[in-house]
Short mmCIF file of C-alpha atoms in Angstrom, two decimals:
data_model
loop_
_atom_site.label_atom_id
_atom_site.label_comp_id
_atom_site.label_asym_id
_atom_site.label_seq_id
_atom_site.Cartn_x
_atom_site.Cartn_y
_atom_site.Cartn_z
CA UNK S 1 -22.35 6.96 36.63
CA UNK S 2 -19.61 4.78 34.74
CA UNK S 3 -20.99 1.97 32.57
CA UNK S 4 -20.27 -1.27 34.43
CA UNK S 5 -20.16 -3.10 31.46
CA UNK S 6 -17.20 -1.95 29.64
CA UNK S 7 -14.12 -4.41 29.37
CA UNK S 8 -11.26 -3.28 27.50
CA UNK S 9 -7.97 -5.11 27.14
CA UNK S 10 -5.16 -3.54 28.16
CA UNK S 11 -1.79 -2.38 27.26
CA UNK S 12 -2.06 -3.90 23.90
CA UNK S 13 -2.34 -1.01 21.22
CA UNK S 14 1.19 -0.88 20.24
CA UNK S 15 1.71 -4.42 19.41
CA UNK S 16 -1.74 -5.10 17.88
CA UNK S 17 -1.89 -6.05 14.13
CA UNK S 18 -5.50 -7.02 14.12
CA UNK S 19 -6.91 -5.34 10.83
CA UNK S 20 -9.32 -2.82 11.03
CA UNK S 21 -10.62 -2.58 7.24
CA UNK S 22 -14.30 -3.07 6.83
CA UNK S 23 -13.79 -5.70 4.11
CA UNK S 24 -11.76 -7.67 7.03
CA UNK S 25 -14.59 -7.12 9.56
CA UNK S 26 -17.34 -7.98 6.98
CA UNK S 27 -15.67 -11.14 6.25
CA UNK S 28 -14.42 -12.45 9.67
CA UNK S 29 -18.23 -11.67 10.90
CA UNK S 30 -19.55 -13.97 8.19
CA UNK S 31 -19.92 -18.00 7.38
CA UNK S 32 -20.09 -19.26 10.91
CA UNK S 33 -22.13 -22.18 11.48
CA UNK S 34 -25.15 -21.68 13.63
CA UNK S 35 -24.73 -22.12 17.21
CA UNK S 36 -26.93 -24.81 19.13
CA UNK S 37 -26.57 -24.56 22.47
CA UNK S 38 -27.16 -27.80 24.56
CA UNK S 39 -28.57 -26.75 27.85
CA UNK S 40 -27.10 -28.86 30.72
CA UNK S 41 -29.11 -29.87 33.73
CA UNK S 42 -28.62 -28.24 37.08
CA UNK S 43 -25.39 -29.18 38.44
CA UNK S 44 -25.22 -31.08 41.99
CA UNK S 45 -24.25 -28.13 44.13
CA UNK S 46 -27.43 -25.90 42.77
CA UNK S 47 -29.66 -27.49 45.40
CA UNK S 48 -27.25 -26.78 47.94
CA UNK S 49 -26.47 -23.04 46.91
CA UNK S 50 -30.12 -22.20 46.80
CA UNK S 51 -30.56 -23.56 50.49
CA UNK S 52 -27.75 -21.33 51.47
CA UNK S 53 -29.30 -18.48 49.65
CA UNK S 54 -32.44 -19.42 51.59
CA UNK S 55 -30.83 -19.30 54.80
CA UNK S 56 -29.22 -15.94 54.10
CA UNK S 57 -32.43 -14.22 52.84
CA UNK S 58 -34.03 -15.07 56.54
CA UNK S 59 -31.34 -12.98 58.06
CA UNK S 60 -31.83 -9.93 55.94
CA UNK S 61 -35.30 -9.10 55.14
CA UNK S 62 -36.33 -6.14 53.13
CA UNK S 63 -32.47 -5.65 52.34
CA UNK S 64 -30.89 -5.98 48.91
CA UNK S 65 -27.74 -8.36 48.70
CA UNK S 66 -24.90 -8.00 46.32
CA UNK S 67 -22.20 -10.55 46.00
CA UNK S 68 -19.70 -10.22 43.26
CA UNK S 69 -17.35 -12.46 42.03
CA UNK S 70 -14.52 -10.23 41.30
CA UNK S 71 -12.50 -9.27 38.22
CA UNK S 72 -9.30 -10.57 36.75
CA UNK S 73 -6.09 -9.28 38.82
CA UNK S 74 -3.34 -7.88 36.82
CA UNK S 75 0.01 -9.86 37.13
CA UNK S 76 2.23 -7.72 34.98
CA UNK S 77 1.39 -5.36 32.00
CA UNK S 78 -1.47 -7.04 30.04
CA UNK S 79 -1.32 -10.35 31.82
CA UNK S 80 -3.60 -11.25 34.38
CA UNK S 81 -3.52 -14.09 37.40
CA UNK S 82 -5.69 -17.01 36.70
CA UNK S 83 -9.27 -16.03 37.69
CA UNK S 84 -10.92 -17.33 41.02
CA UNK S 85 -14.23 -16.26 41.91
CA UNK S 86 -14.87 -14.82 45.41
CA UNK S 87 -15.67 -17.29 48.34
CA UNK S 88 -19.00 -15.94 48.94
CA UNK S 89 -20.05 -15.64 45.05
CA UNK S 90 -19.31 -19.28 44.89
CA UNK S 91 -20.80 -20.42 48.03
CA UNK S 92 -24.17 -18.80 47.30
CA UNK S 93 -24.03 -19.76 43.25
CA UNK S 94 -22.37 -23.11 42.97
CA UNK S 95 -20.07 -21.45 40.26
CA UNK S 96 -16.38 -22.57 40.76
CA UNK S 97 -13.33 -22.50 38.25
CA UNK S 98 -15.82 -22.30 35.32
CA UNK S 99 -17.18 -18.99 36.51
CA UNK S 100 -17.21 -15.77 34.64
CA UNK S 101 -14.81 -12.49 35.98
CA UNK S 102 -17.05 -9.69 36.82
CA UNK S 103 -20.22 -11.61 37.42
CA UNK S 104 -22.30 -10.63 40.60
CA UNK S 105 -25.21 -12.41 42.38
CA UNK S 106 -27.84 -10.03 43.57
CA UNK S 107 -30.66 -11.00 46.05
CA UNK S 108 -33.58 -8.37 45.71
CA UNK S 109 -36.19 -8.48 48.16
CA UNK S 110 -39.39 -9.96 47.18
CA UNK S 111 -43.18 -9.48 48.07
CA UNK S 112 -43.48 -12.47 49.61
CA UNK S 113 -40.85 -11.16 52.24
CA UNK S 114 -37.81 -13.49 50.63
CA UNK S 115 -35.48 -12.62 48.02
CA UNK S 116 -35.50 -13.22 44.36
CA UNK S 117 -31.88 -14.50 43.17
CA UNK S 118 -30.48 -13.24 39.87
CA UNK S 119 -26.91 -13.67 38.37
CA UNK S 120 -25.44 -10.91 36.15
CA UNK S 121 -22.47 -11.62 33.82
CA UNK S 122 -21.08 -10.63 30.69
CA UNK S 123 -22.56 -12.92 27.90
CA UNK S 124 -20.43 -14.04 25.20
CA UNK S 125 -20.32 -11.95 22.27
CA UNK S 126 -22.14 -12.71 19.01
CA UNK S 127 -20.14 -13.08 15.77
CA UNK S 128 -21.43 -9.43 14.50
CA UNK S 129 -19.29 -7.97 17.36
CA UNK S 130 -15.63 -7.29 17.19
CA UNK S 131 -15.20 -8.53 20.90
CA UNK S 132 -14.91 -12.10 20.14
CA UNK S 133 -11.80 -11.93 18.02
CA UNK S 134 -10.13 -8.44 19.01
CA UNK S 135 -10.56 -8.47 22.91
CA UNK S 136 -7.59 -10.70 24.03
CA UNK S 137 -9.35 -10.66 27.73
CA UNK S 138 -12.95 -12.01 27.05
CA UNK S 139 -12.73 -12.80 23.09
CA UNK S 140 -13.44 -16.27 21.93
CA UNK S 141 -10.63 -16.01 19.83
CA UNK S 142 -8.37 -15.89 22.70
CA UNK S 143 -9.88 -17.48 25.83
CA UNK S 144 -12.20 -20.07 24.15
CA UNK S 145 -16.02 -20.50 24.15
CA UNK S 146 -17.99 -18.62 26.87
CA UNK S 147 -21.22 -19.48 28.16
CA UNK S 148 -24.72 -18.08 27.38
CA UNK S 149 -27.23 -16.82 29.73
CA UNK S 150 -29.67 -19.59 29.17
CA UNK S 151 -26.73 -22.25 29.71
CA UNK S 152 -25.90 -20.73 33.14
CA UNK S 153 -29.30 -20.27 34.35
CA UNK S 154 -29.91 -23.99 33.41
CA UNK S 155 -26.36 -25.21 35.00
CA UNK S 156 -26.99 -23.39 38.35
CA UNK S 157 -30.79 -23.05 38.49
CA UNK S 158 -30.76 -19.51 38.64
CA UNK S 159 -32.47 -16.42 36.82
CA UNK S 160 -29.68 -14.74 34.49
CA UNK S 161 -29.27 -11.15 33.10
CA UNK S 162 -26.46 -9.59 30.56
CA UNK S 163 -24.05 -7.57 32.86
CA UNK S 164 -25.54 -4.08 31.22
CA UNK S 165 -28.72 -4.64 33.46
CA UNK S 166 -26.62 -4.31 36.64
CA UNK S 167 -26.48 -0.56 35.96
CA UNK S 168 -30.10 -0.41 36.79
CA UNK S 169 -29.59 -2.37 40.27
CA UNK S 170 -26.64 0.18 40.94
CA UNK S 171 -28.58 3.54 39.93
CA UNK S 172 -31.36 2.25 42.82
CA UNK S 173 -28.94 1.05 45.49
CA UNK S 174 -29.30 2.80 48.80
CA UNK S 175 -28.65 2.32 52.30
CA UNK S 176 -31.04 -1.04 52.09
CA UNK S 177 -28.21 -2.32 49.57
CA UNK S 178 -25.51 -4.26 51.26
CA UNK S 179 -22.36 -5.24 49.51
CA UNK S 180 -19.73 -7.82 49.79
CA UNK S 181 -17.36 -5.26 49.64
CA UNK S 182 -13.68 -6.75 49.23
CA UNK S 183 -14.72 -8.97 46.16
CA UNK S 184 -14.53 -6.14 43.31
CA UNK S 185 -13.17 -2.66 44.44
CA UNK S 186 -14.27 -1.08 41.11
CA UNK S 187 -18.12 -2.34 42.02
CA UNK S 188 -17.68 -1.12 45.43
CA UNK S 189 -16.76 2.49 44.28
CA UNK S 190 -19.85 2.57 41.88
CA UNK S 191 -21.85 1.18 44.77
CA UNK S 192 -20.86 3.80 47.21
CA UNK S 193 -21.33 6.58 44.70
CA UNK S 194 -24.67 5.32 44.25
CA UNK S 195 -25.56 5.13 47.75
CA UNK S 196 -24.11 8.74 48.55
CA UNK S 197 -26.39 9.99 45.96
CA UNK S 198 -29.29 8.33 47.09
CA UNK S 199 -28.63 9.71 50.48
CA UNK S 200 -28.34 13.30 48.69
CA UNK S 201 -31.87 12.80 47.28
CA UNK S 202 -33.55 11.99 50.38
CA UNK S 203 -32.16 15.57 51.78
CA UNK S 204 -34.35 18.77 51.36
CA UNK S 205 -32.98 21.04 48.91
CA UNK S 206 -32.23 23.51 51.55
CA UNK S 207 -29.74 21.23 53.40
CA UNK S 208 -27.49 20.51 50.01
CA UNK S 209 -24.68 22.84 50.95
CA UNK S 210 -24.07 20.67 54.00
CA UNK S 211 -24.87 17.57 52.41
CA UNK S 212 -21.31 16.42 52.42
CA UNK S 213 -21.62 16.18 56.26
CA UNK S 214 -25.16 14.73 56.48
CA UNK S 215 -24.42 11.48 54.27
CA UNK S 216 -21.79 10.27 56.20
CA UNK S 217 -23.69 8.60 58.90
CA UNK S 218 -25.86 6.98 56.31
CA UNK S 219 -22.71 5.60 54.44
CA UNK S 220 -20.93 4.62 57.87
CA UNK S 221 -24.18 2.63 58.59
CA UNK S 222 -24.16 0.93 55.18
CA UNK S 223 -20.61 -0.04 55.44
CA UNK S 224 -21.30 -1.61 58.76
CA UNK S 225 -24.27 -3.67 57.33
CA UNK S 226 -21.99 -4.82 54.62
CA UNK S 227 -19.42 -5.83 56.95
CA UNK S 228 -22.13 -7.84 58.79
CA UNK S 229 -22.94 -9.66 55.61
CA UNK S 230 -19.55 -10.80 55.18
CA UNK S 231 -19.09 -11.81 58.78
CA UNK S 232 -22.63 -13.80 58.50
CA UNK S 233 -21.51 -15.56 55.31
CA UNK S 234 -18.24 -16.83 57.18
CA UNK S 235 -20.35 -18.26 59.90
CA UNK S 236 -22.63 -20.03 57.74
CA UNK S 237 -19.73 -21.56 56.23
CA UNK S 238 -18.67 -23.03 59.45
CA UNK S 239 -20.65 -25.91 59.49
CA UNK S 240 -20.61 -27.81 56.02
CA UNK S 241 -23.49 -29.26 54.21
CA UNK S 242 -23.24 -32.89 52.73
CA UNK S 243 -22.15 -31.50 49.28
CA UNK S 244 -19.15 -29.88 50.84
CA UNK S 245 -18.18 -32.78 52.99
CA UNK S 246 -18.02 -34.75 49.77
CA UNK S 247 -16.10 -32.22 48.17
CA UNK S 248 -13.66 -32.07 51.03
CA UNK S 249 -13.31 -36.10 50.92
CA UNK S 250 -12.48 -35.88 47.27
CA UNK S 251 -9.84 -33.11 47.81
CA UNK S 252 -8.34 -34.97 50.30
CA UNK S 253 -7.84 -38.10 48.19
CA UNK S 254 -6.37 -36.19 45.31
CA UNK S 255 -3.87 -34.73 47.77
CA UNK S 256 -3.09 -38.34 48.93
CA UNK S 257 -2.44 -39.23 45.26
CA UNK S 258 -0.33 -35.88 45.22
CA UNK S 259 1.74 -37.54 48.24
CA UNK S 260 2.27 -40.57 46.50
CA UNK S 261 3.61 -38.82 43.47
CA UNK S 262 6.12 -36.97 45.61
CA UNK S 263 7.32 -40.18 47.21
CA UNK S 264 7.85 -41.85 43.90
CA UNK S 265 9.89 -38.96 42.52
CA UNK S 266 12.06 -38.50 45.38
CA UNK S 267 15.28 -40.10 43.74
CA UNK S 268 14.84 -37.51 41.01
CA UNK S 269 14.30 -34.70 43.27
CA UNK S 270 17.15 -35.55 45.64
CA UNK S 271 19.43 -35.77 42.50
CA UNK S 272 18.82 -31.74 41.48
CA UNK S 273 20.56 -28.77 42.96
CA UNK S 274 16.93 -27.04 43.47
CA UNK S 275 14.93 -30.28 44.14
CA UNK S 276 12.36 -28.65 46.24
CA UNK S 277 11.15 -27.28 42.97
CA UNK S 278 10.53 -30.54 41.72
CA UNK S 279 8.57 -31.79 44.54
CA UNK S 280 6.30 -28.61 44.07
CA UNK S 281 5.94 -29.38 40.28
CA UNK S 282 5.37 -32.88 41.01
CA UNK S 283 2.39 -32.21 43.48
CA UNK S 284 1.17 -29.23 41.39
CA UNK S 285 0.89 -31.59 38.48
CA UNK S 286 -1.67 -33.68 40.27
CA UNK S 287 -3.51 -30.64 41.29
CA UNK S 288 -4.02 -29.76 37.78
CA UNK S 289 -4.80 -33.25 36.64
CA UNK S 290 -7.50 -33.91 39.37
CA UNK S 291 -8.62 -30.77 40.42
CA UNK S 292 -8.40 -26.86 39.48
CA UNK S 293 -5.02 -26.15 40.80
CA UNK S 294 -3.31 -26.11 44.13
CA UNK S 295 -5.36 -24.68 47.25
CA UNK S 296 -2.36 -22.43 48.15
CA UNK S 297 1.37 -22.19 47.57
CA UNK S 298 2.74 -25.38 48.08
CA UNK S 299 5.62 -25.56 50.49
CA UNK S 300 8.17 -28.00 49.94
CA UNK S 301 10.92 -27.43 52.74
CA UNK S 302 13.80 -29.49 52.78
CA UNK S 303 16.58 -29.61 55.70
CA UNK S 304 16.76 -26.10 57.50
CA UNK S 305 13.92 -24.61 55.33
CA UNK S 306 11.60 -26.72 57.30
CA UNK S 307 12.12 -24.37 60.25
CA UNK S 308 10.62 -21.45 58.12
CA UNK S 309 7.26 -21.83 58.31
CA UNK S 310 5.99 -20.48 55.16
CA UNK S 311 8.89 -21.44 53.03
CA UNK S 312 7.33 -21.02 49.55
CA UNK S 313 10.44 -20.13 47.61
CA UNK S 314 11.03 -23.98 47.05
CA UNK S 315 14.71 -23.48 45.57
CA UNK S 316 16.76 -25.62 47.83
CA UNK S 317 18.21 -29.04 47.52
CA UNK S 318 16.58 -32.39 48.89
CA UNK S 319 19.60 -34.05 50.56
CA UNK S 320 19.88 -37.65 51.69
CA UNK S 321 19.78 -37.62 55.66
CA UNK S 322 17.41 -34.40 56.13
CA UNK S 323 13.97 -34.14 56.50
CA UNK S 324 11.47 -32.66 53.80
CA UNK S 325 8.29 -31.19 55.15
CA UNK S 326 5.75 -30.88 52.35
CA UNK S 327 2.59 -28.68 53.19
CA UNK S 328 0.32 -29.05 50.21
CA UNK S 329 -3.72 -29.35 49.20
CA UNK S 330 -5.21 -29.67 45.79
CA UNK S 331 -8.25 -27.47 45.15
CA UNK S 332 -11.08 -28.94 43.29
CA UNK S 333 -12.88 -27.30 40.71
CA UNK S 334 -15.54 -26.54 43.12
CA UNK S 335 -12.98 -24.57 45.20
CA UNK S 336 -12.87 -26.91 48.02
CA UNK S 337 -9.23 -27.64 49.27
CA UNK S 338 -7.52 -30.07 51.16
CA UNK S 339 -4.50 -28.79 53.62
CA UNK S 340 -2.09 -31.55 54.35
CA UNK S 341 1.57 -31.82 55.91
CA UNK S 342 3.74 -34.45 56.14
CA UNK S 343 7.44 -34.73 56.88
CA UNK S 344 9.41 -37.06 55.33
CA UNK S 345 12.77 -38.73 55.87
CA UNK S 346 14.36 -38.23 52.22
CA UNK S 347 16.61 -41.14 52.63
CA UNK S 348 13.91 -43.37 53.75
CA UNK S 349 14.96 -43.45 57.26
CA UNK S 350 14.68 -40.99 60.25
CA UNK S 351 17.97 -40.50 62.58
CA UNK S 352 17.27 -40.92 66.20
CA UNK S 353 16.84 -37.31 66.80
CA UNK S 354 14.43 -36.91 63.99
CA UNK S 355 12.31 -39.86 64.99
CA UNK S 356 12.05 -38.50 68.44
CA UNK S 357 10.85 -35.04 67.47
CA UNK S 358 8.78 -36.40 64.88
CA UNK S 359 6.73 -38.92 67.15
CA UNK S 360 6.50 -35.98 69.78
CA UNK S 361 4.56 -33.94 67.08
CA UNK S 362 2.61 -36.91 66.47
CA UNK S 363 1.57 -37.55 70.01
CA UNK S 364 0.51 -33.89 69.87
CA UNK S 365 -1.71 -34.33 67.02
CA UNK S 366 -3.14 -37.42 68.38
CA UNK S 367 -3.78 -35.88 71.56
CA UNK S 368 -5.69 -33.11 70.09
CA UNK S 369 -7.85 -35.40 67.65
CA UNK S 370 -8.61 -37.54 70.66
CA UNK S 371 -10.72 -34.61 72.27
CA UNK S 372 -12.54 -33.35 69.20
CA UNK S 373 -16.12 -33.87 69.34
CA UNK S 374 -19.31 -31.70 69.66
CA UNK S 375 -19.55 -29.65 72.57
CA UNK S 376 -15.86 -28.80 73.21
CA UNK S 377 -14.56 -25.40 72.33
CA UNK S 378 -12.25 -24.93 69.16
CA UNK S 379 -9.43 -23.44 71.41
CA UNK S 380 -9.31 -26.78 73.46
CA UNK S 381 -7.70 -28.36 70.59
CA UNK S 382 -5.01 -26.17 70.47
CA UNK S 383 -4.72 -26.02 74.18
CA UNK S 384 -4.47 -29.87 74.46
CA UNK S 385 -1.66 -30.14 71.40
CA UNK S 386 0.41 -27.44 73.29
CA UNK S 387 0.19 -29.32 76.41
CA UNK S 388 2.36 -32.00 74.85
CA UNK S 389 4.75 -29.54 73.14
CA UNK S 390 5.33 -27.92 76.54
CA UNK S 391 5.83 -31.71 78.24
CA UNK S 392 8.17 -32.65 75.39
CA UNK S 393 10.36 -29.82 75.30
CA UNK S 394 10.67 -29.78 79.09
CA UNK S 395 11.33 -33.45 79.17
CA UNK S 396 14.47 -32.85 76.78
CA UNK S 397 15.61 -30.09 78.97
CA UNK S 398 14.77 -27.12 76.73
CA UNK S 399 12.89 -24.94 78.74
CA UNK S 400 13.87 -22.76 81.88
CA UNK S 401 10.66 -23.55 83.66
CA UNK S 402 8.45 -26.73 84.34
CA UNK S 403 5.97 -27.74 81.48
CA UNK S 404 3.25 -26.89 83.97
CA UNK S 405 4.61 -23.39 84.57
CA UNK S 406 5.37 -23.01 80.87
CA UNK S 407 1.83 -23.47 79.77
CA UNK S 408 0.61 -20.44 82.15
CA UNK S 409 -0.49 -17.45 79.71
CA UNK S 410 2.15 -15.33 81.20
CA UNK S 411 4.98 -17.77 80.27
CA UNK S 412 4.46 -19.88 77.09
CA UNK S 413 8.37 -20.44 76.49
CA UNK S 414 7.56 -23.71 74.87
CA UNK S 415 6.02 -21.62 72.04
CA UNK S 416 9.57 -20.51 70.82
CA UNK S 417 9.63 -23.89 69.13
CA UNK S 418 6.14 -23.52 67.81
CA UNK S 419 4.54 -20.27 67.39
CA UNK S 420 1.61 -20.95 65.16
CA UNK S 421 -1.61 -22.28 65.87
CA UNK S 422 -2.72 -25.87 65.75
CA UNK S 423 -6.21 -25.73 64.00
CA UNK S 424 -7.95 -23.70 61.23
CA UNK S 425 -11.27 -24.09 59.37
CA UNK S 426 -11.22 -25.43 56.17
CA UNK S 427 -13.33 -25.30 53.12
CA UNK S 428 -13.74 -22.92 49.92
CA UNK S 429 -10.53 -21.12 51.64
CA UNK S 430 -7.51 -22.61 53.12
CA UNK S 431 -8.01 -20.62 56.22
CA UNK S 432 -11.81 -20.72 55.92
CA UNK S 433 -14.17 -18.62 57.62
CA UNK S 434 -11.65 -15.96 58.46
CA UNK S 435 -14.32 -13.10 59.19
CA UNK S 436 -16.37 -15.13 61.67
CA UNK S 437 -16.47 -13.66 65.04
CA UNK S 438 -14.15 -14.69 67.86
CA UNK S 439 -16.60 -16.17 69.81
CA UNK S 440 -17.90 -18.38 66.73
CA UNK S 441 -14.54 -19.34 65.55
CA UNK S 442 -11.72 -19.38 68.37
CA UNK S 443 -13.97 -19.52 71.13
CA UNK S 444 -16.68 -21.34 69.56
CA UNK S 445 -18.30 -24.73 70.53
CA UNK S 446 -17.45 -27.68 68.08
CA UNK S 447 -20.59 -28.72 65.96
CA UNK S 448 -20.64 -31.87 63.53
CA UNK S 449 -19.94 -30.66 60.04
CA UNK S 450 -17.03 -28.56 60.96
CA UNK S 451 -13.98 -29.16 59.01
CA UNK S 452 -10.55 -27.94 60.15
CA UNK S 453 -7.01 -29.11 60.42
CA UNK S 454 -4.66 -30.28 63.48
CA UNK S 455 -1.16 -29.23 62.83
CA UNK S 456 1.22 -29.28 65.40
CA UNK S 457 4.87 -28.77 64.71
CA UNK S 458 8.37 -28.44 66.29
CA UNK S 459 10.90 -25.99 64.79
CA UNK S 460 14.46 -26.12 66.01
CA UNK S 461 16.44 -23.02 64.26
CA UNK S 462 19.72 -23.76 62.83
CA UNK S 463 21.38 -21.06 64.96
CA UNK S 464 19.40 -21.92 68.14
CA UNK S 465 21.41 -22.04 71.28
CA UNK S 466 18.86 -23.32 73.45
CA UNK S 467 18.63 -26.30 71.94
CA UNK S 468 21.13 -29.42 71.40
CA UNK S 469 23.26 -29.18 68.27
CA UNK S 470 21.88 -32.41 66.99
CA UNK S 471 18.35 -31.00 67.05
CA UNK S 472 19.41 -27.69 65.21
CA UNK S 473 17.97 -27.20 61.66
CA UNK S 474 14.98 -30.13 62.15
CA UNK S 475 11.54 -29.02 61.54
CA UNK S 476 8.70 -31.20 61.64
CA UNK S 477 4.75 -30.78 61.31
CA UNK S 478 2.00 -33.05 60.64
CA UNK S 479 -1.27 -31.79 59.46
CA UNK S 480 -4.70 -33.48 58.93
CA UNK S 481 -8.14 -32.52 57.97
CA UNK S 482 -10.63 -33.57 60.54
CA UNK S 483 -14.35 -33.65 60.33
CA UNK S 484 -16.65 -33.35 63.29
CA UNK S 485 -19.19 -35.99 63.59
CA UNK S 486 -22.47 -36.50 65.74
CA UNK S 487 -20.43 -38.35 68.21
CA UNK S 488 -16.69 -37.44 67.82
CA UNK S 489 -14.44 -36.60 64.73
CA UNK S 490 -12.83 -38.46 61.89
CA UNK S 491 -9.42 -37.98 60.34
CA UNK S 492 -10.32 -37.57 56.50
CA UNK S 493 -6.60 -37.60 55.87
CA UNK S 494 -5.67 -40.83 57.97
CA UNK S 495 -5.05 -43.01 54.82
CA UNK S 496 -1.90 -40.87 54.37
CA UNK S 497 0.86 -42.88 56.41
CA UNK S 498 1.45 -40.66 59.77
CA UNK S 499 3.72 -42.79 62.24
CA UNK S 500 7.38 -42.76 61.97
CA UNK S 501 7.25 -46.51 61.03
CA UNK S 502 4.46 -46.22 58.44
CA UNK S 503 6.38 -43.12 56.65
CA UNK S 504 9.80 -44.92 56.67
CA UNK S 505 8.07 -47.91 55.06
CA UNK S 506 6.17 -45.75 52.66
CA UNK S 507 9.43 -43.80 51.45
CA UNK S 508 11.62 -46.97 51.50
CA UNK S 509 8.92 -49.07 49.38
CA UNK S 510 8.90 -46.06 46.56
CA UNK S 511 12.66 -46.07 46.43
CA UNK S 512 12.90 -49.82 46.42
CA UNK S 513 10.51 -50.26 43.31
CA UNK S 514 13.36 -48.02 41.40
CA UNK S 515 10.66 -45.09 40.59
#
């Protein structure tokens, strides 16, 4: 089996000028101050992560569980995208934006019937190794200091091992080892090979010529078990714990500041031919100041671009008289992210048509929020919002049928003007818990601690002949982040102006201040 600890720099040999002489190596390895590692106290999330591991352990007695963080992903040649650990790994360790690429969490069955958790990662190299100055992917001269095993063990309240020790885990993996497969494709390949070999070794020697066929059921069963693990982890995240809810509040607050920044900078954005880029950049600056980064590519869609649901090119103008739809969220260092949309009149005032459409969308959002409480089914949020959208589009004479007829499953004509869903769960991923079963997600019952969006919209394409010319090119979405409480629901983003009057006052006040 290939050694899992190898990390070699890519595509740099033809431009490397690092000296290779013995005298250089001796000199660069000498006369460094002694390192004195300060062990941090366990971070706040450590206790919550331990509780999550215990819950997972109880569901998989006797199974080894392997949860990789994932590796750096190549952007071009020898440059990589910024590293982001896998969601399952972060959820179970509490290691977010400061996590190490290639790390792996292993839950090993214990004699007591539970699991012992251990974290494997590539510890920093000593000064007697050329890694710390010659490896641009992980070397200290290139990316800065990396943590020791002891520091991470203290920080996360977890047992830690060097990455080389993971080989022993892989070599002993069999059908009782389950893996989060999508996180690290290279590790998954090694894992599958280990499981295949383990299955072969269990066969009688006389059956070896047919072993390729006899091991397939074992591999299929293992893959199904691994899929079950990923599903279980997604469903565990449907209900947030206290730490997660506090992080969501912080992410929403940072996002609110980002929207304030956008409003204050609108005069500059509207004066540039690619003003959408300025809107995006202003928000992204806030995300980097107050968090890790943006939770997803910011949508800054002005004018008819607002009718393109995932407009992320953001290369158009921001013109007075138009609306700009901004869909953005700050991701914290813990990886928890907000997801908020506001639609703003660039000049500070809605036209009559813009206001009418905007308030119709808000009415749909408010109706959906009004029913949110423990005990209803998640799909009812969407159904309620769609009832308002159908009523409004029918009232305006846009539908070939009545609103009541439109909402029947075999019709749905109103969906021409809003083809997306109204809600999705939110947390470590912007579209959180995506691998949960339908009966737990879309058909699931709301519980206190769930966090999701409510985001109805209306989008009238510039060339849509079913709507009045004055509607064409108008796109409106209002999106808020909702926490289910014991008695109802809380709009976490209610402090960001929502009504047409509030939004006009918000934009106009920023313009009047001269910013």
